[in-house]
Short mmCIF file of C-alpha atoms and ligand atoms in Angstrom, two decimals:
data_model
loop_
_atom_site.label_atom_id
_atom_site.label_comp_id
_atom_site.label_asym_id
_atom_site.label_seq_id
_atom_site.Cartn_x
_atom_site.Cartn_y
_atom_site.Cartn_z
CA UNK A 1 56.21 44.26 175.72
CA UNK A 2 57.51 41.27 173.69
CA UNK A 3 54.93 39.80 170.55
CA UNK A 4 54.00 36.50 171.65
CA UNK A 5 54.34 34.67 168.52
CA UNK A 6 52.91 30.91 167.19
CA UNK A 7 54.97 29.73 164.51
CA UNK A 8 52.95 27.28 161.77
CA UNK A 9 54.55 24.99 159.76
CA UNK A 10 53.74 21.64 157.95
CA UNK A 11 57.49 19.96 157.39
CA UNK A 12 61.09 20.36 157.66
CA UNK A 13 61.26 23.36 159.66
CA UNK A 14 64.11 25.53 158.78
CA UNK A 15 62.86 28.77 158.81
CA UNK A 16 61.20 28.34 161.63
CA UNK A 17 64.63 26.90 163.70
CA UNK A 18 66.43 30.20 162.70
CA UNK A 19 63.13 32.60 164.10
CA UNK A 20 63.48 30.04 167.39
CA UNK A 21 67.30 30.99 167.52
CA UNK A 22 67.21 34.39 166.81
CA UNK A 23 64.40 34.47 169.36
CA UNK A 24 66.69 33.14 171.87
CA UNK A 25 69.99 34.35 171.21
CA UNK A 26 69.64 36.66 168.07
CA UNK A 27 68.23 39.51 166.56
CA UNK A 28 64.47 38.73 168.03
CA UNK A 29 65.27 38.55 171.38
CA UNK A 30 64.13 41.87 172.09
CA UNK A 31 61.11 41.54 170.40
CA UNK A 32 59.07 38.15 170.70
CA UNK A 33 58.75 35.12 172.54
CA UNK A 34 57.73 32.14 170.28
CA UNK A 35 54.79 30.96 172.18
CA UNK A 36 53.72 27.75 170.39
CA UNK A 37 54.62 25.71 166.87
CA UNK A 38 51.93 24.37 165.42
CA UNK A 39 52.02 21.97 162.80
CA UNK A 40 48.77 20.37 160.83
CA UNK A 41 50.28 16.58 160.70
CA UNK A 42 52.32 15.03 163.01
CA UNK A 43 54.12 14.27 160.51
CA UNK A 44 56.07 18.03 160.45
CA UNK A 45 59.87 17.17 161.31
CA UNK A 46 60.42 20.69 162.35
CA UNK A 47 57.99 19.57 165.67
CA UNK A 48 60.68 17.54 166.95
CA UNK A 49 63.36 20.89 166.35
CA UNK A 50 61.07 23.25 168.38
CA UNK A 51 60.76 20.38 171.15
CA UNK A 52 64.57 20.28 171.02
CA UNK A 53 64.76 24.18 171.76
CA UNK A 54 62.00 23.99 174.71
CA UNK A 55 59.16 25.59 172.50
CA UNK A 56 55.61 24.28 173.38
CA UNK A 57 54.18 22.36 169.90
CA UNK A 58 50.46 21.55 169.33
CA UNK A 59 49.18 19.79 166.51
CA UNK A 60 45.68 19.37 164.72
CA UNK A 61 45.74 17.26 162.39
CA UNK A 62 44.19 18.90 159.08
CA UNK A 63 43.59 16.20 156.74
CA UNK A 64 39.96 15.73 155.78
CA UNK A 65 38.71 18.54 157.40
CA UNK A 66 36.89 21.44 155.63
CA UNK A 67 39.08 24.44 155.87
CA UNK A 68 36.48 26.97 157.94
CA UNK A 69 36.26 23.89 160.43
CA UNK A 70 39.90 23.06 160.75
CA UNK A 71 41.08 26.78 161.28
CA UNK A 72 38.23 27.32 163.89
CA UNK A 73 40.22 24.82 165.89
CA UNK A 74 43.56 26.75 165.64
CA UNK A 75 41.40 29.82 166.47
CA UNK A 76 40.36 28.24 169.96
CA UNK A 77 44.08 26.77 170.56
CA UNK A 78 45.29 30.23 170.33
CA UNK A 79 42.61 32.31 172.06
CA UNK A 80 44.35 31.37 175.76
CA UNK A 81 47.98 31.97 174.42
CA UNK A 82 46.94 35.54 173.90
CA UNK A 83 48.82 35.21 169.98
CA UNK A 84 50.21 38.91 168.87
CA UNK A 85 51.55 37.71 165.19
CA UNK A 86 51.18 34.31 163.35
CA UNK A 87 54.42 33.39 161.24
CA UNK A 88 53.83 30.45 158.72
CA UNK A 89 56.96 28.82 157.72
CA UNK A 90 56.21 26.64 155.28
CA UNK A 91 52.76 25.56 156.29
CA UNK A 92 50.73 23.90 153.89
CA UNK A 93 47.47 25.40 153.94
CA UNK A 94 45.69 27.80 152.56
CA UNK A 95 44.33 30.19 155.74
CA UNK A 96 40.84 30.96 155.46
CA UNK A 97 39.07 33.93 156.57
CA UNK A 98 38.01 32.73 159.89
CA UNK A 99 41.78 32.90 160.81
CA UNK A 100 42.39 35.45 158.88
CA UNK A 101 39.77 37.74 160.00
CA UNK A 102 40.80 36.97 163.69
CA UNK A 103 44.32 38.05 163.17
CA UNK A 104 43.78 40.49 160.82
CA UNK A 105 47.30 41.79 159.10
CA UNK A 106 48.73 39.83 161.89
CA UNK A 107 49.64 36.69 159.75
CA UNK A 108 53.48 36.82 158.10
CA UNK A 109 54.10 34.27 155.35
CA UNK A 110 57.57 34.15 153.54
CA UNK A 111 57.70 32.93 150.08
CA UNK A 112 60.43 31.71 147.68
CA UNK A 113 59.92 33.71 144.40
CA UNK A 114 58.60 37.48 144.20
CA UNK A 115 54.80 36.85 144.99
CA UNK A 116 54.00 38.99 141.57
CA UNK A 117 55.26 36.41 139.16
CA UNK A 118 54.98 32.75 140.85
CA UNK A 119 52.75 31.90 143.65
CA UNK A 120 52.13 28.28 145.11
CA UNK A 121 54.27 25.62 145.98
CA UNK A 122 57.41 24.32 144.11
CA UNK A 123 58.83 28.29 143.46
CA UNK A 124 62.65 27.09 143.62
CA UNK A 125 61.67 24.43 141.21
CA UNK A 126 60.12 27.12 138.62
CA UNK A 127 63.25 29.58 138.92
CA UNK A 128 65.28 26.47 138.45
CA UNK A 129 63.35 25.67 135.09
CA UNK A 130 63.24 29.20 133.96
CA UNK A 131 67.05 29.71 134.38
CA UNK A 132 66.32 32.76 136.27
CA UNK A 133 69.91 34.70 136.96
CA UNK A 134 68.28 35.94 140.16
CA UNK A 135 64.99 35.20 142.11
CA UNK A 136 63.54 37.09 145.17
CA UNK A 137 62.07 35.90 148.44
CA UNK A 138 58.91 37.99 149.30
CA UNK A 139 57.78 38.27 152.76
CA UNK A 140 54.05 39.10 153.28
CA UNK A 141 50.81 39.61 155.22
CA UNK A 142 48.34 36.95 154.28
CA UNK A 143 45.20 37.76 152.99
CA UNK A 144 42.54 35.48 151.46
CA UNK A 145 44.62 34.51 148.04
CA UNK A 146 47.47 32.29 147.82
CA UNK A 147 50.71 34.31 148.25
CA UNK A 148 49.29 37.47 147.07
CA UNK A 149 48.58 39.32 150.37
CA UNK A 150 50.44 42.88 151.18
CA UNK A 151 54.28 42.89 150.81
CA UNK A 152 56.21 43.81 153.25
CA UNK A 153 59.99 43.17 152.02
CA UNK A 154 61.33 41.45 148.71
CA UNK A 155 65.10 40.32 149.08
CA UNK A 156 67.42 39.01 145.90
CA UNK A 157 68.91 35.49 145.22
CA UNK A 158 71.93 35.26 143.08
CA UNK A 159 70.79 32.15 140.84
CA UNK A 160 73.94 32.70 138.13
CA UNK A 161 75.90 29.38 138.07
CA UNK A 162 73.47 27.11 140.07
CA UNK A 163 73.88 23.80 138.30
CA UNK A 164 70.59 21.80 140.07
CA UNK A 165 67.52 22.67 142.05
CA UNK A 166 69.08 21.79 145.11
CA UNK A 167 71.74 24.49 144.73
CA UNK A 168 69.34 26.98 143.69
CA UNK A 169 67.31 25.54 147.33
CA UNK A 170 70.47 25.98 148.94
CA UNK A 171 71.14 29.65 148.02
CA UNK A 172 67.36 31.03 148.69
CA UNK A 173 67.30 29.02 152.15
CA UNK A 174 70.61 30.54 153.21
CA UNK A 175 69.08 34.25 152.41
CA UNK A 176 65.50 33.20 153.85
CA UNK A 177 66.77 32.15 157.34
CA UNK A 178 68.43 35.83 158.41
CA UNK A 179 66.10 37.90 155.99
CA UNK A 180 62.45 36.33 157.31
CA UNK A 181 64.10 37.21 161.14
CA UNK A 182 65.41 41.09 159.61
CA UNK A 183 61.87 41.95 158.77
CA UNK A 184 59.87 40.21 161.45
CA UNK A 185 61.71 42.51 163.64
CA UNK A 186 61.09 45.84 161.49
CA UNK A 187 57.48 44.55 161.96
CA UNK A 188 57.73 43.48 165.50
CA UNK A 189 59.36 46.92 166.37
CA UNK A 190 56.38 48.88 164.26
CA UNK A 191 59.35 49.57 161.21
CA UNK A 192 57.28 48.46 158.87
CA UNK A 193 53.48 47.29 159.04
C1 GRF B 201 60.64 27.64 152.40
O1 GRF B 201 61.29 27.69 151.14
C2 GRF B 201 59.61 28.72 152.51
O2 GRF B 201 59.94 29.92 151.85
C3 GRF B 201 58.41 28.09 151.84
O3 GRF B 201 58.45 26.75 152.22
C4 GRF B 201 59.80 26.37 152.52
C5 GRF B 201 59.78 25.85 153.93
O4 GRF B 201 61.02 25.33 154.33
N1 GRF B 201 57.19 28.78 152.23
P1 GRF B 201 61.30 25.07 155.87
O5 GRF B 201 60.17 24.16 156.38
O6 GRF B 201 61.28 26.39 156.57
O7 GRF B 201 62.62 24.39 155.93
#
């Protein structure tokens, strides 16, 4: 039985285009079915990518609304869609433990640094700063911290050279789009849980 997925994600939408291809066409295809991408602002640019590829979107808008509140909503969107696995993808939020209790070690969150040295936002802009020669992207089950749940696979980033932040963005994206898809499959296919 394919994982019925929901992809989250609060902007440009990258990571979550390559899961949608790989889903379709790729390495996934096997293994899931993305279900829904949800986005908390309309705002999200990657909504208007998943409606290009035929993906149902949904959004709630989260500004303003206490966190418990706001992620009881996402509970009751997904209840009907019968969600296996929730993949953020650069969403914004910080998941509390209504969602997190719901879908418990079923919530995958890729970050751009190793989780043990930098969490938060802006992690491409601290290895950037620090000169790092290499960085790693960590992806992760989401517990009730930020970026410090469970990890489930680090991968490296060659930094040496990269003359801006945009490069050093450039290199970690190109190694985030196949690596988040390599280990949601190790997960999807009971690999690695
Ligand atoms: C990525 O660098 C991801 O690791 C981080 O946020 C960024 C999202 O980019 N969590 P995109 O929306 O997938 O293009």
């Amino acid at each position: 039985m394919k994982k019925r997925i929901a992809i989250f994600i609060s902007g440009r939408g990258s990571n979550m285009e390559a899961i949608i291809k790989n889903a379709q066409i790729g390495n996934l295809q096997e293994y899931c079915e993305i279900v829904l991408v949800f986005a908390n602002t309309k705002e999200a640019r990657g909504l208007q990518i998943a409606q290009e590829f035929g993906v149902q979107t949904a959004v709630i808008e989260s500004k303003g609304k206490p966190r418990t509140d706001f992620d009881r909503e996402i509970v009751a969107l997904l209840e009907p869609l019968q969600i296996d696995y929730i993949v953020l993808a650069g969403y914004m939020r910080i998941v509390s433990p209504v969602l997190i209790e719901r879908y418990r070690n079923r919530i995958i969150n890729i970050h751009p640094a190793d989780t043990a040295l930098y969490q938060g936002a802006h992690a491409y802009q601290w290895a950037f700063d620090k000169k790092l020669a290499t960085t790693k992207i960590t992806v992760h089950l989401i517990d009730a911290g930020v970026d410090t749940g469970p990890v489930l696979a680090q991968r490296e980033v060659d930094l040496q050279g990269a003359q801006s932040l945009a490069e050093v963005e450039q290199r970690g994206l190109r190694i985030e789009h196949g690596f988040y898809s390599e280990v949601l499959e190790k997960v999807f296919t009971g690999k690695i849980q």
